[in-house]
mmCIF file of C-alpha atoms in Angstrom:
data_model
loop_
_atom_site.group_PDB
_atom_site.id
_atom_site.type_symbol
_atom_site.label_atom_id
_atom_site.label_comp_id
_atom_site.label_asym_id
_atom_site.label_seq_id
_atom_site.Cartn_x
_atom_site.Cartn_y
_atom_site.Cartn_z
ATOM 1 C CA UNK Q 1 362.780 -123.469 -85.826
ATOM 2 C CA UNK Q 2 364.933 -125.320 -83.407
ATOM 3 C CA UNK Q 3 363.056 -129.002 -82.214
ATOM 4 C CA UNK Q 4 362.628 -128.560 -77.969
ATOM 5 C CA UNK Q 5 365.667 -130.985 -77.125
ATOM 6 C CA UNK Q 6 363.056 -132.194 -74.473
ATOM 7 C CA UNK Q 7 360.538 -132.782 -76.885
ATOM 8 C CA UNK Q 8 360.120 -136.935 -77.990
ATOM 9 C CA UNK Q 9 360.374 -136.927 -81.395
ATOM 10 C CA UNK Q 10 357.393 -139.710 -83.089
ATOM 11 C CA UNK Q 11 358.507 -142.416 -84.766
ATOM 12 C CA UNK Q 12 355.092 -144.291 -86.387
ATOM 13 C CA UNK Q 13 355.125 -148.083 -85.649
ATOM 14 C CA UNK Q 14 352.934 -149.214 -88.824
ATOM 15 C CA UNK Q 15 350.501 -151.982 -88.710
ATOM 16 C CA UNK Q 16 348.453 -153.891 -91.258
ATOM 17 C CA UNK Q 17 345.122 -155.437 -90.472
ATOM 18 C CA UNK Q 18 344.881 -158.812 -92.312
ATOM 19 C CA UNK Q 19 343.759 -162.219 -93.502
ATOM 20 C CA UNK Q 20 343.265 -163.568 -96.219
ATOM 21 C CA UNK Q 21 339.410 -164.859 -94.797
ATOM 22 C CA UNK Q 22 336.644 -162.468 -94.987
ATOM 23 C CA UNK Q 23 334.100 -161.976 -92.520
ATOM 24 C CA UNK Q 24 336.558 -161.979 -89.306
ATOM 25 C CA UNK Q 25 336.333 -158.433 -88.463
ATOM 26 C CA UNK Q 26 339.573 -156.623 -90.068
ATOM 27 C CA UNK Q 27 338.013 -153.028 -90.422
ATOM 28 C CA UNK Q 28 335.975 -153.314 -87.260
ATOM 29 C CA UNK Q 29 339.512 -153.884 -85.615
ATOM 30 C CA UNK Q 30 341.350 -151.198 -87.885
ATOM 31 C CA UNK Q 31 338.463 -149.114 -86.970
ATOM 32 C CA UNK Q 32 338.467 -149.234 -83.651
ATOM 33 C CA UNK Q 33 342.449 -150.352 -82.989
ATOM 34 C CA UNK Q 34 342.628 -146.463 -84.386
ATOM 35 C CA UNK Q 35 340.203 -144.741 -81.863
ATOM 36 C CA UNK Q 36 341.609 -146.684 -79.078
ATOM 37 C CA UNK Q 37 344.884 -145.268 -79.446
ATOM 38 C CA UNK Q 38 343.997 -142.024 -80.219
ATOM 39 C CA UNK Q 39 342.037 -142.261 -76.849
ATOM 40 C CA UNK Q 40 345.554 -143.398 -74.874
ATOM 41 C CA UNK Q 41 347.187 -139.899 -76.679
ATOM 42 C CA UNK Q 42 348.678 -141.289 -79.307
ATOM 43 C CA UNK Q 43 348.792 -139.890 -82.972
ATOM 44 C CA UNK Q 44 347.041 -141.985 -85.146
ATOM 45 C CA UNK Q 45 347.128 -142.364 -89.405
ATOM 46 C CA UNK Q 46 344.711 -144.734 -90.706
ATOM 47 C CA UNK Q 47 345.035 -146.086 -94.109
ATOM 48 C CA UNK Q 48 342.567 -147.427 -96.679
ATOM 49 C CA UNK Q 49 343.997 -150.205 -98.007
ATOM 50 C CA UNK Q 50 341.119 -152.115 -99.173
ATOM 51 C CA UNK Q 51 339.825 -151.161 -102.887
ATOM 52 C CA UNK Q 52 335.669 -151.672 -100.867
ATOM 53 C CA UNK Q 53 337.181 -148.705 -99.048
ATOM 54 C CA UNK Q 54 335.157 -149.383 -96.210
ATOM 55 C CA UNK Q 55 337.224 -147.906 -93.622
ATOM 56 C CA UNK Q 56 336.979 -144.084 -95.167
ATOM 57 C CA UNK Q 57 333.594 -143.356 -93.918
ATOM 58 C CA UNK Q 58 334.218 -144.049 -90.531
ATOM 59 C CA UNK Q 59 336.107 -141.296 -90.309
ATOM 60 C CA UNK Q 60 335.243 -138.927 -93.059
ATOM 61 C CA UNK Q 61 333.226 -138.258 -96.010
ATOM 62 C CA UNK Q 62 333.628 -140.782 -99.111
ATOM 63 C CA UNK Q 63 333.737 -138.861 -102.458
ATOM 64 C CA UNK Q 64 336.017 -138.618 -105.590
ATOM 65 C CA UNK Q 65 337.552 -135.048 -104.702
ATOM 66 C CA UNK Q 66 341.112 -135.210 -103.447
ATOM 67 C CA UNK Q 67 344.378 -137.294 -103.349
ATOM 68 C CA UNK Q 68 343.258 -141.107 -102.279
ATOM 69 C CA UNK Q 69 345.423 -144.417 -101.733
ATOM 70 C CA UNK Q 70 345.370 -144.684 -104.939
ATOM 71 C CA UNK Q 71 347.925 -140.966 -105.840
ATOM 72 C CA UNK Q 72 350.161 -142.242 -102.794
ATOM 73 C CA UNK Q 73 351.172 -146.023 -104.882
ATOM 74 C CA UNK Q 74 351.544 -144.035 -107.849
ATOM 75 C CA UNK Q 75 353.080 -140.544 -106.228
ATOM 76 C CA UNK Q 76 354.465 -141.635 -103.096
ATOM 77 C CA UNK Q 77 356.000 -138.014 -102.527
ATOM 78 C CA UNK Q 78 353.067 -136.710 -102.322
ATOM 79 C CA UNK Q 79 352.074 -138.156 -99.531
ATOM 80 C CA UNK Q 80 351.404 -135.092 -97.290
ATOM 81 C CA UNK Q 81 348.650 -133.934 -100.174
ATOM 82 C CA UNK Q 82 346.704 -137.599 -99.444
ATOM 83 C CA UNK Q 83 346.624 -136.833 -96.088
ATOM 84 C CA UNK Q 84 342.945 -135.644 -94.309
ATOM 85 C CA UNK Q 85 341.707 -135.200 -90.780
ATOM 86 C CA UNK Q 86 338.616 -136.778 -89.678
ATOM 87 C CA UNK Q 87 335.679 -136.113 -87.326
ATOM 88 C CA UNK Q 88 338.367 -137.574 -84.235
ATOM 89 C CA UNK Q 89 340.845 -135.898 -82.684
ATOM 90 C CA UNK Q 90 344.528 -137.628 -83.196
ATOM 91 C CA UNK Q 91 343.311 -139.546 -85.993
ATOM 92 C CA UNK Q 92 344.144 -138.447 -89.795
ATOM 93 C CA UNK Q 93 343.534 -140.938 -92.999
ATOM 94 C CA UNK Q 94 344.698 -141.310 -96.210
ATOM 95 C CA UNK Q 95 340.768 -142.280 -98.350
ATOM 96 C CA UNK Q 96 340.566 -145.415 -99.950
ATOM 97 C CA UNK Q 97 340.141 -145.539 -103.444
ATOM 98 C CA UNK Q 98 337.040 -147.466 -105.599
ATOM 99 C CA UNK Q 99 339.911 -147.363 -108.455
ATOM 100 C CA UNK Q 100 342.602 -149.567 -107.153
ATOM 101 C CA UNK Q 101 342.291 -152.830 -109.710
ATOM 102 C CA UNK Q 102 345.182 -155.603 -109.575
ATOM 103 C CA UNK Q 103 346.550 -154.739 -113.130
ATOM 104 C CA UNK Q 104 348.016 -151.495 -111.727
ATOM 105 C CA UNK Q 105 351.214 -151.478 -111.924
ATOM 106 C CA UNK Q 106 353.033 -149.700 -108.561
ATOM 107 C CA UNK Q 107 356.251 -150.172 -106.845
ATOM 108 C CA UNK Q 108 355.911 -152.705 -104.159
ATOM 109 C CA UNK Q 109 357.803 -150.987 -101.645
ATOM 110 C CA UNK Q 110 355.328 -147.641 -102.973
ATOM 111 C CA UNK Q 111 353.469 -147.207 -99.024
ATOM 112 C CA UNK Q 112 356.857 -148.245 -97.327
ATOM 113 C CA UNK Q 113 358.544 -144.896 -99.469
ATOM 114 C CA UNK Q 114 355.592 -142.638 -98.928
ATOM 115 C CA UNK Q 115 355.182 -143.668 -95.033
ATOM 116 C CA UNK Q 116 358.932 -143.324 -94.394
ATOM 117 C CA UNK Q 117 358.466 -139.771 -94.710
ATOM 118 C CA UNK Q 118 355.884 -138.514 -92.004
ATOM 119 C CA UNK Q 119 357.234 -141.020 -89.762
ATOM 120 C CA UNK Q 120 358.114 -138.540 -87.581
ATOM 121 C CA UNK Q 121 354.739 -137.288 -87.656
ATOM 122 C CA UNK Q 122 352.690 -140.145 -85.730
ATOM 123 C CA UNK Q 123 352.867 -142.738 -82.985
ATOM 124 C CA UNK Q 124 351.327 -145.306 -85.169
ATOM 125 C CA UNK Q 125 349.590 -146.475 -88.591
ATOM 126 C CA UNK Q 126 346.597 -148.325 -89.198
ATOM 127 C CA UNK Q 127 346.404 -149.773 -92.525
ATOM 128 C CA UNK Q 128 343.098 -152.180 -93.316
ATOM 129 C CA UNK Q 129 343.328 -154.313 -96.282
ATOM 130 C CA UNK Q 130 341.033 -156.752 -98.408
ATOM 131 C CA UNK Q 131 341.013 -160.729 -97.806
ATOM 132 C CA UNK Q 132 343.605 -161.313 -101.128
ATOM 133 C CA UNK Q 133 347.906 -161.426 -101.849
ATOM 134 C CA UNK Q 134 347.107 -158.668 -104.236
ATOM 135 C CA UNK Q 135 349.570 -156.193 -105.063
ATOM 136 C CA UNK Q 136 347.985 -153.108 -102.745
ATOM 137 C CA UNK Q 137 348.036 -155.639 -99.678
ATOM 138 C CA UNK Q 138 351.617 -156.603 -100.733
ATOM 139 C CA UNK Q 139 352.901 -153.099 -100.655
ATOM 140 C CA UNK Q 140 351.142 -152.781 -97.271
ATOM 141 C CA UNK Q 141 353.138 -155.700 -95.429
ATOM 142 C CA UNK Q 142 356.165 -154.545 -97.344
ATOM 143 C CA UNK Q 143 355.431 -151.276 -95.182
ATOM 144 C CA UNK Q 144 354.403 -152.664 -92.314
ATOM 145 C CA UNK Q 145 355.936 -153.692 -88.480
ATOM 146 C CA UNK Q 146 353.649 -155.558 -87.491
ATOM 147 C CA UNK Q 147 350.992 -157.850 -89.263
ATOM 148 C CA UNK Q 148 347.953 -158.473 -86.879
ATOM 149 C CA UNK Q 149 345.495 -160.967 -87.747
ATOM 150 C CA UNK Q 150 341.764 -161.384 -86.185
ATOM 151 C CA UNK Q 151 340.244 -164.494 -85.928
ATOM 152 C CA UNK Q 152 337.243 -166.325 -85.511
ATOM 153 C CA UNK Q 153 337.668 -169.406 -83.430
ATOM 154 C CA UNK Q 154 335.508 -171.813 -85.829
ATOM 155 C CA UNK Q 155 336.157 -174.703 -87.638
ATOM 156 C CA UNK Q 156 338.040 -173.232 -89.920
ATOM 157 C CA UNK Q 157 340.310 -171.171 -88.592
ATOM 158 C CA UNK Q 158 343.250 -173.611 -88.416
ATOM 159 C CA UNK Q 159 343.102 -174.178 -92.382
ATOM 160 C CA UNK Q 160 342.902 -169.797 -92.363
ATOM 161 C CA UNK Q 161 345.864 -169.374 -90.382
ATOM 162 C CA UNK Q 162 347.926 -172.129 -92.036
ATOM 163 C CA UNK Q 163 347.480 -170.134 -95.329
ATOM 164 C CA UNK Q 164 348.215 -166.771 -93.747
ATOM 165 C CA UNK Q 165 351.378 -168.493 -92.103
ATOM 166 C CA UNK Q 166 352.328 -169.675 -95.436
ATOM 167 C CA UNK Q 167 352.274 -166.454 -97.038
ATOM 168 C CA UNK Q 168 353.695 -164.957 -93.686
ATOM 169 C CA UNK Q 169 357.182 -167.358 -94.241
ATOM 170 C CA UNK Q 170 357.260 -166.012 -98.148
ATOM 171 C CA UNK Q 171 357.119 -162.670 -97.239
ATOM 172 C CA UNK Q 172 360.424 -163.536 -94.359
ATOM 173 C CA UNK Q 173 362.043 -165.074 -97.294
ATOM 174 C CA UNK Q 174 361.978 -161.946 -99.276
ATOM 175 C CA UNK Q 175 363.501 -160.301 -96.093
ATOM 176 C CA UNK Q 176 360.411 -158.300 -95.341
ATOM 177 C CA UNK Q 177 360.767 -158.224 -91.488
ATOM 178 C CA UNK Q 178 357.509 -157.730 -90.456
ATOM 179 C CA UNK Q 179 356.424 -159.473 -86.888
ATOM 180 C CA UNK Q 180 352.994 -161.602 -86.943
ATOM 181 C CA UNK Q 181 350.272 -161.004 -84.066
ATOM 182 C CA UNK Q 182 347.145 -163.005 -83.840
ATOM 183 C CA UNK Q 183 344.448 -162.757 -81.687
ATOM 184 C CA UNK Q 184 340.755 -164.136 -81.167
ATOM 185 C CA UNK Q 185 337.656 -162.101 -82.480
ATOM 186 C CA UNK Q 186 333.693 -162.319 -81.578
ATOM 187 C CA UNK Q 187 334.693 -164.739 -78.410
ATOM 188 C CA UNK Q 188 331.767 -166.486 -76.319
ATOM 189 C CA UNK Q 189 332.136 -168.203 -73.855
ATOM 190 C CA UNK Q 190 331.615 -171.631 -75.401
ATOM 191 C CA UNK Q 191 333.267 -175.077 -75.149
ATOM 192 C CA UNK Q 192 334.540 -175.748 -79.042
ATOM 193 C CA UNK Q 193 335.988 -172.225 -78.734
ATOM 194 C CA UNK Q 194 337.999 -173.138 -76.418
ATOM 195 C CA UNK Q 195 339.188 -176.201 -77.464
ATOM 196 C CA UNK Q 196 340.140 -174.165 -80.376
ATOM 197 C CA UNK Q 197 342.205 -172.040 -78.858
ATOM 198 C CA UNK Q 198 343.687 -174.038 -76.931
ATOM 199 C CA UNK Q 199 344.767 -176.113 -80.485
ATOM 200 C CA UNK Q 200 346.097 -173.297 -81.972
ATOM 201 C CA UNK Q 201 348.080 -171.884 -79.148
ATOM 202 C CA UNK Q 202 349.503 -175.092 -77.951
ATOM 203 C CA UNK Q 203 349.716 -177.363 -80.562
ATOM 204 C CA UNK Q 204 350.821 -175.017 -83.363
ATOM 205 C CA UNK Q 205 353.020 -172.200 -81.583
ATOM 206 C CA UNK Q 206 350.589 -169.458 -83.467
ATOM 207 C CA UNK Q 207 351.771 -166.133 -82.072
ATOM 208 C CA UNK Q 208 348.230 -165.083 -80.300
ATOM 209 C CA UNK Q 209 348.354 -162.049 -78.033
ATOM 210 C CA UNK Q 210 346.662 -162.303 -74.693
ATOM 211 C CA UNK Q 211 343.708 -159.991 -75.695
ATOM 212 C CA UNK Q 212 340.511 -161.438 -76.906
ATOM 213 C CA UNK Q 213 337.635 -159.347 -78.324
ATOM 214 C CA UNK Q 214 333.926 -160.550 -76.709
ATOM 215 C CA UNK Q 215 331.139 -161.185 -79.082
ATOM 216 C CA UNK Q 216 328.412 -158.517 -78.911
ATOM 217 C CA UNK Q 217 325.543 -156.723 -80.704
ATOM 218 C CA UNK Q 218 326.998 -153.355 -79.889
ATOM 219 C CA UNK Q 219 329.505 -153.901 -82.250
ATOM 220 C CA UNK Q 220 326.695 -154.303 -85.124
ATOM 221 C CA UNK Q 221 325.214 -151.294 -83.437
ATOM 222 C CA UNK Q 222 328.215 -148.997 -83.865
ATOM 223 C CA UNK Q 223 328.994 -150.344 -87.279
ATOM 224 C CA UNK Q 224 325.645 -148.806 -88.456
ATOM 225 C CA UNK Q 225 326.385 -145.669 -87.265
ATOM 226 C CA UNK Q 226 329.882 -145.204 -88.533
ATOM 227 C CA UNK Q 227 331.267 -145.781 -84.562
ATOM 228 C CA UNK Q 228 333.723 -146.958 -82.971
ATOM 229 C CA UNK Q 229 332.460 -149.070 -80.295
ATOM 230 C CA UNK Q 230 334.330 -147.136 -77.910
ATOM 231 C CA UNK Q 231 332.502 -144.191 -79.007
ATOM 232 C CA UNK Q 232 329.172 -145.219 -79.244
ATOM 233 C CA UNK Q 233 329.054 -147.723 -75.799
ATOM 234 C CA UNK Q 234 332.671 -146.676 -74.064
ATOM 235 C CA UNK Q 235 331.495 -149.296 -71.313
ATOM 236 C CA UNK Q 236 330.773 -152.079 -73.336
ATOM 237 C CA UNK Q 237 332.960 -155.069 -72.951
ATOM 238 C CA UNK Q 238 334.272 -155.317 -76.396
ATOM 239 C CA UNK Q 239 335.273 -151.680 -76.030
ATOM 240 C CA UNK Q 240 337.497 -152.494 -72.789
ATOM 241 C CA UNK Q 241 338.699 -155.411 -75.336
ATOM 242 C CA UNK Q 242 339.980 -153.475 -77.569
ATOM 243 C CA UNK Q 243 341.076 -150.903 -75.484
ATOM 244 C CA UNK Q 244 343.564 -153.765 -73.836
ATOM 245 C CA UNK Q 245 344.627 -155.002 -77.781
ATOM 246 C CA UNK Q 246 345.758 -151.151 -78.122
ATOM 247 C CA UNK Q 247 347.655 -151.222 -75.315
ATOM 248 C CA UNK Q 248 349.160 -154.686 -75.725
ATOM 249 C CA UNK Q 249 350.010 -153.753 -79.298
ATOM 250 C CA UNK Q 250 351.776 -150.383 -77.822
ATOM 251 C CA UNK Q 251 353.992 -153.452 -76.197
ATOM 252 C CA UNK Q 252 355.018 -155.034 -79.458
#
């Protein structure tokens, strides 16, 4: 059948959640990046990246039935068979995969080959990845449009980011041309944070986006029951937060 002329044809703008520091909230924001888009009608495909697989039940069951991750590095034509839906409307996934160890050998440009054909299938792609320049994580920023870092504005966040921007400048060498966003995660309203932030935007040119996400317990809250915050307090501040880093990232 003939495509509706009138009909806007998808084409997925792919993002990968990551740092190479732990503890700074990159499933939480692939988590709930994913719901908030689905919420503003967009098609979402979130990917399980991260061998912990700690995204996957979030938004469906974990077991070892099924194609994972793990078939689409080594298969990446068979894609389509990887691909699940989950409990939430407008969001599918491709399961992580408890398997994944460095030693496997896959093509690097594996996801980019497998993504590049259901492209026309979803607005956008939400891959979450573990805090290492492994050879999954590789393959996902080969893949990806757009690398977005969280960050906790703490003492060590300038030595994080320098490393990440490091790695960010290899990865431009090899003519990957992915674009780097940054932005500030579990904000209060304190004094050193700001002076922080104020040193990295200033003084070292990082590319932050406007958005900040708040500090809350809600966020613990909805993380022990599987929720995106959006879902489990849609009033909460730090699910207007990332409601606005959805729709500033719709921008990039």
């Amino acid at each position: 059948m003939f495509r509706n002329s009138e009909q806007k044809v998808k084409s997925m703008k792919r993002f990968v959640i990551g740092n190479l520091k732990g503890g700074v909230g990159k499933t939480t924001t692939a988590v709930n990046l994913a719901y908030s888009m689905a919420k503003l009608g967009k098609k979402v495909l979130v990917l399980d990246a991260d061998p912990q697989t700690n995204l996957t039940p979030f938004f469906t069951k974990v077991n070892a039935n099924g194609h994972t991750i793990k078939t689409v590095l080594q298969h990446p034509n068979l894609v389509r068979s990887a691909i699940y839906r989950t409990r939430y409307g407008n969001i599918d996934i491709i399961k992580g995969s408890t398997d994944l160890v460095e030693n496997d050998a896959y093509d690097t440009n594996a996801l980019l080959k497998a993504l590049l054909q259901i492209h026309d299938r979803y607005d956008a792609c939400i891959m979450d990845t573990r805090p290492a320049m492994e050879l999954i994580t590789t393959s996902a920023l080969y893949a990806a449009d757009v690398l977005v870092t969280p960050v906790c504005l703490d003492k060590f966040c300038r030595d994080n980011l320098l490393l990440v921007e490091d790695k960010y400048h290899h990865l431009q060498e090899q003519g990957v041309g992915v674009e780097w966003k940054i932005f500030a995660n579990k904000v209060e309203n304190k004094r050193a944070q700001k002076r922080t932030y104020i040193d990295m935007v200033e003084r070292h040119c990082w590319p932050f986006m406007e958005t900040c996400i708040s500090k809350g317990a809600v966020v613990e809250n909805a993380l022990e029951y599987y929720k995106p915050v959006m879902k489990h307090r849609s009033k909460s501040q730090v699910a207007l937060d990332f409601m606005d880093l959805a729709m500033e990232l719709q921008e990039v």
